[in-house]
Coordinates of C-alpha atoms in Angstrom, one line a residue:
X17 CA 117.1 193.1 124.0
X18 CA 115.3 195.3 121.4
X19 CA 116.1 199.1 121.4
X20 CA 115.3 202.2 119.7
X21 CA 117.0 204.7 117.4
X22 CA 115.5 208.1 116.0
X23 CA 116.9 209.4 113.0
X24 CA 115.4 211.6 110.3
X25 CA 111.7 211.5 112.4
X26 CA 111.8 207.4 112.2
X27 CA 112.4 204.9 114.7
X28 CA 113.9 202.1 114.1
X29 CA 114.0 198.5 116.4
X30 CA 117.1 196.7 116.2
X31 CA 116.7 193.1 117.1
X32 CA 119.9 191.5 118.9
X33 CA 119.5 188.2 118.7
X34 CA 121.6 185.9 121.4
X35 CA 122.6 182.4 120.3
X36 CA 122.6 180.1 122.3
X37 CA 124.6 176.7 122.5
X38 CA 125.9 173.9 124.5
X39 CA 129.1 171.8 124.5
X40 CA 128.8 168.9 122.2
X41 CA 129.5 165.2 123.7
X42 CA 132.8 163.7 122.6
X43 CA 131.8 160.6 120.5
X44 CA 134.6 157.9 120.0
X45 CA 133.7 155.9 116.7
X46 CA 134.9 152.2 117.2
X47 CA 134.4 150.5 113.8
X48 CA 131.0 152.0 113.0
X49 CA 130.6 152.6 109.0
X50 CA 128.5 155.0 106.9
X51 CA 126.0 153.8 104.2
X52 CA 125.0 156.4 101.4
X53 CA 122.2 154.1 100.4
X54 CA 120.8 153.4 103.7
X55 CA 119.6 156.3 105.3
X56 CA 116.6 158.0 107.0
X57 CA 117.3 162.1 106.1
X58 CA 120.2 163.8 104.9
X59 CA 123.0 161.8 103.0
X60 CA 124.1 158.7 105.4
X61 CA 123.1 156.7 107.7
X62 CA 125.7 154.5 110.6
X63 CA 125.8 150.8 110.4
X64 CA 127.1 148.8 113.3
X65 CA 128.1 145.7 112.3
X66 CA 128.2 143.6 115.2
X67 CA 131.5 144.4 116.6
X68 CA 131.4 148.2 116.0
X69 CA 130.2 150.6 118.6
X70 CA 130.2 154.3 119.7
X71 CA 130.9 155.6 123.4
X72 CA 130.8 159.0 124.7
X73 CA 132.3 159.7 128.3
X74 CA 130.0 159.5 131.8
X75 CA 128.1 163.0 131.6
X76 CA 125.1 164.0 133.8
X77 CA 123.1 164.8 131.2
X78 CA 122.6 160.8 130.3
X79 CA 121.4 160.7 134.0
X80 CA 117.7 160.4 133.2
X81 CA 116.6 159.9 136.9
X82 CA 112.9 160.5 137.5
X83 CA 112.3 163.8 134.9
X84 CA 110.9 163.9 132.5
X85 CA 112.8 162.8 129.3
X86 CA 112.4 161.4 125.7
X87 CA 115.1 159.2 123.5
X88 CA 114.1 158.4 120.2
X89 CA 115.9 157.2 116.9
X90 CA 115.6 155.7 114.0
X91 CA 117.1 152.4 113.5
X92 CA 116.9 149.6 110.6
X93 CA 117.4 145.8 111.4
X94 CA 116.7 142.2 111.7
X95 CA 118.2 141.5 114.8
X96 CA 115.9 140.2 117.5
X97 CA 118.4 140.4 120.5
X98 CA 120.5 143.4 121.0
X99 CA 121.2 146.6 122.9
X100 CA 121.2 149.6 120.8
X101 CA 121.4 152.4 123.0
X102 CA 122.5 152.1 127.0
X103 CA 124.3 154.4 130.0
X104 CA 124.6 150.9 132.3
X105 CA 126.3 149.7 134.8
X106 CA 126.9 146.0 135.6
X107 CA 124.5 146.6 138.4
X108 CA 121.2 148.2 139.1
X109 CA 122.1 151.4 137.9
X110 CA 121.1 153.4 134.5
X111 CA 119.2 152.6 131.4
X112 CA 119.2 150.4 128.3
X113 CA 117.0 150.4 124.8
X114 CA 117.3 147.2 122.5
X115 CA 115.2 144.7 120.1
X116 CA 113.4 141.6 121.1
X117 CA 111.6 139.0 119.3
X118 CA 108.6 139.9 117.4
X119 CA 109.8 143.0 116.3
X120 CA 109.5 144.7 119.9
X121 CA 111.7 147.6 121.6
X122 CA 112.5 146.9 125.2
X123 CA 113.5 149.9 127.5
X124 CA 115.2 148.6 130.9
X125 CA 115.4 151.1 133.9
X126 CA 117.4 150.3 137.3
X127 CA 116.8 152.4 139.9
X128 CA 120.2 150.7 142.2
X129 CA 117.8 148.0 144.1
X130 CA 115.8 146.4 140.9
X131 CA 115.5 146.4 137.4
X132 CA 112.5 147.8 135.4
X133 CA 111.9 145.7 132.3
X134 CA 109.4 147.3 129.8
X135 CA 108.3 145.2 126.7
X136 CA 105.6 145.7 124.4
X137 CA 103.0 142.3 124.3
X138 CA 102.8 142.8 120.9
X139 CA 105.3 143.6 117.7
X140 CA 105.8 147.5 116.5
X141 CA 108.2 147.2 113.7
X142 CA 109.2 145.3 110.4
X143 CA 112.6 143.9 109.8
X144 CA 115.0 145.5 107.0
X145 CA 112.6 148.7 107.6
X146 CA 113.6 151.8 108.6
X147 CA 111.7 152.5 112.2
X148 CA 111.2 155.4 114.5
X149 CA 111.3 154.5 118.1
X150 CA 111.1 157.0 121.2
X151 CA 111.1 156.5 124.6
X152 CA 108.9 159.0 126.7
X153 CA 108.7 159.7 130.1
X154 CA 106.7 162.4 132.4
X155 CA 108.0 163.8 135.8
X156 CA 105.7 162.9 138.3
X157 CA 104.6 159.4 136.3
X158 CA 104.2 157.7 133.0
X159 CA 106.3 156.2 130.3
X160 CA 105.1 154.9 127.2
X161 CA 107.0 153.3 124.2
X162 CA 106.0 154.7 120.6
X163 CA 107.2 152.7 117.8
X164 CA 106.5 154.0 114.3
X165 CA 103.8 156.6 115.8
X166 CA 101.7 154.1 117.8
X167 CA 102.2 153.3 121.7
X168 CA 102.3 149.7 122.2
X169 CA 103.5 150.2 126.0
X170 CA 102.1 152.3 128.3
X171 CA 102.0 152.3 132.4
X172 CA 100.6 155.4 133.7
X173 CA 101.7 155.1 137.2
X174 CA 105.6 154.0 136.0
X175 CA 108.1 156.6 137.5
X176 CA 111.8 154.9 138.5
X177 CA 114.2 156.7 139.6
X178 CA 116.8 155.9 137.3
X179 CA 120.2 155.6 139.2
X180 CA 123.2 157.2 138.4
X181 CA 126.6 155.3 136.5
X182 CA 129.5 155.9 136.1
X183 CA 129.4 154.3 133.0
X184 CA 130.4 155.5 129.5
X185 CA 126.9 156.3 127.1
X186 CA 127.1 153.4 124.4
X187 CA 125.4 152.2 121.2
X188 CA 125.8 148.8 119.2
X189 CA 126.4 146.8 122.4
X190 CA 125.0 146.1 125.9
X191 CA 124.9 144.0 128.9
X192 CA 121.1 143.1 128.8
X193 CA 119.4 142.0 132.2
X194 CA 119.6 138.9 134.0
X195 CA 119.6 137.9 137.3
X196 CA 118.2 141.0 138.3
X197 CA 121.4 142.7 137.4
X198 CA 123.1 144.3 134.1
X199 CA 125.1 141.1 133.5
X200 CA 124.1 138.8 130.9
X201 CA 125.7 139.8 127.8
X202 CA 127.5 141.6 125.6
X203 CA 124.2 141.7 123.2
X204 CA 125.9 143.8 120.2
X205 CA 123.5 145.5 117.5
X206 CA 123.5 144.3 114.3
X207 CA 122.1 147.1 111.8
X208 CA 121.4 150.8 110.7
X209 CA 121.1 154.0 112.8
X210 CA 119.7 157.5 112.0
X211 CA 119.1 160.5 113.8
X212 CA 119.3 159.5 117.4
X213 CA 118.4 162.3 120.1
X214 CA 118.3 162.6 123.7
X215 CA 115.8 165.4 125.5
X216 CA 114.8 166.7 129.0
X217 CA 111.1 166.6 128.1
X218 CA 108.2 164.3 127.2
X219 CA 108.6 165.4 123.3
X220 CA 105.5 163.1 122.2
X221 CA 103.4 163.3 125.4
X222 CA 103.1 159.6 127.4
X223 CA 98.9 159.8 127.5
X224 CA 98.9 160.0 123.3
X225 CA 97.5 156.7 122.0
X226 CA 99.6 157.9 118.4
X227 CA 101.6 160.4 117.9
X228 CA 103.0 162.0 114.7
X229 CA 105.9 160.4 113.3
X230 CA 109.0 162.8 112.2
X231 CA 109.4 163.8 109.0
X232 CA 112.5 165.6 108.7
X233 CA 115.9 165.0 110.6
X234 CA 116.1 166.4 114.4
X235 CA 116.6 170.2 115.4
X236 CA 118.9 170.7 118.6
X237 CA 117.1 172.9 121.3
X238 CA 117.0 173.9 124.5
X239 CA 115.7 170.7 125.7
X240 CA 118.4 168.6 123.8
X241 CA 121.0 166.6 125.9
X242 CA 122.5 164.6 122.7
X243 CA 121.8 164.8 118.9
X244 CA 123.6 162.6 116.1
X245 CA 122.4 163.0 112.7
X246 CA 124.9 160.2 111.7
X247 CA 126.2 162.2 108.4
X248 CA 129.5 160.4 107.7
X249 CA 130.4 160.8 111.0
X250 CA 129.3 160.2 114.8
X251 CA 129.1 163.6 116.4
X252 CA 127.1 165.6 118.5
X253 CA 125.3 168.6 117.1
X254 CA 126.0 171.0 119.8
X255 CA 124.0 173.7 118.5
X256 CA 123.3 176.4 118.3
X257 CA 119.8 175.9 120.0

């Protein structure tokens, strides 16, 4: 809080500014490398190779539920089959966000009965290119995908209520869906990640027909759950927000 001091006839407003931070995920690096070449901002950029994943512990904050929430990276690859980023059980329960053919993101949702499984019609990305993707959801309805600023999925009246796992957060592998259950996999990532964030808001705004794409790497906020800029390492930016 801002107060005053007279001296000398002046007054003068001294600003104390509070900082504010949160307590950054524990992220366990299992065979995930760092490429100086390949990279979307800053200096690196993480390549999983196939067999190479990261995994934080269960946390609340990956319980995405009905609120409104955004996840978005950056990501560079060929592969047409994979789960990139997941909180899944072998169930009904959580969330999952890979690549399918023709260059399409898929986001899965399971709300403990069924499985929500949202796929573009039509392609959003070019192999071997670096790609932005984010994942957008409003409380009270809406989700949209946005791949490289342009939604190529969008249901207005969409609003599962993603169930809680106990499962660890993961990227480079997942179970996929099949059955009408979490089951039929692994489906491990092959490619590059940058700059990967998780957020309690609708960042982009589901009703936008484009948004703008980022052009600088992630700031943690308030409204930040998880951020990994990926630079030579796969840790959370805590803060401060």
């Amino acid at each position: 809080m801002p107060f005053g001091m007279m001296r000398q006839g002046f007054t003068y407003q001294v600003i104390q500014n509070v900082v504010a931070s949160r307590t950054p995920k524990t992220i366990t690096n299992n065979g995930v490398t760092f490429s100086s070449a390949q990279k979307q901002f800053g200096a690196f950029g993480a390549f999983f190779g196939g067999s190479a994943t990261a995994t934080s512990p269960n946390s609340s904050d990956f319980y995405l539920s009905n609120n409104s929430y955004t996840i978005e990276f950056w990501f560079n690859t060929a592969d047409a089959l994979s789960e990139i980023v997941n909180q899944q059980s072998t169930t009904r329960n959580g969330w999952s966000i890979g690549t399918r053919s023709g260059q399409r993101m898929l986001f899965a949702a399971g709300d403990g009965s069924t499985i929500s499984v949202l796929v573009p019609s039509t392609g959003g990305y070019s192999d071997n290119t670096w790609s932005h993707v984010a994942i957008c959801h409003a409380a009270g309805g809406g989700v949209a995908i946005f791949t490289n600023g342009v939604r190529n999925y969008y249901n207005a009246g969409w609003n599962v209520n993603i169930a809680a796992t106990t499962a660890n957060f993961r990227m480079g592998t997942g179970f996929g869906v099949s059955g009408g259950n979490f089951t039929d996999g692994p489906f491990p990532y092959t490619g590059y990640m940058d700059e990967m964030r998780i957020s309690t808001v609708d960042r982009y705004g589901v009703t936008n027909g484009t948004i703008a794409v980022p052009t600088a790497g992630f700031v943690n906020d308030a409204d930040t759950k998880l951020l990994l800029h990926m630079e030579n390492t796969v840790a959370d930016d805590g803060g401060p927000a």
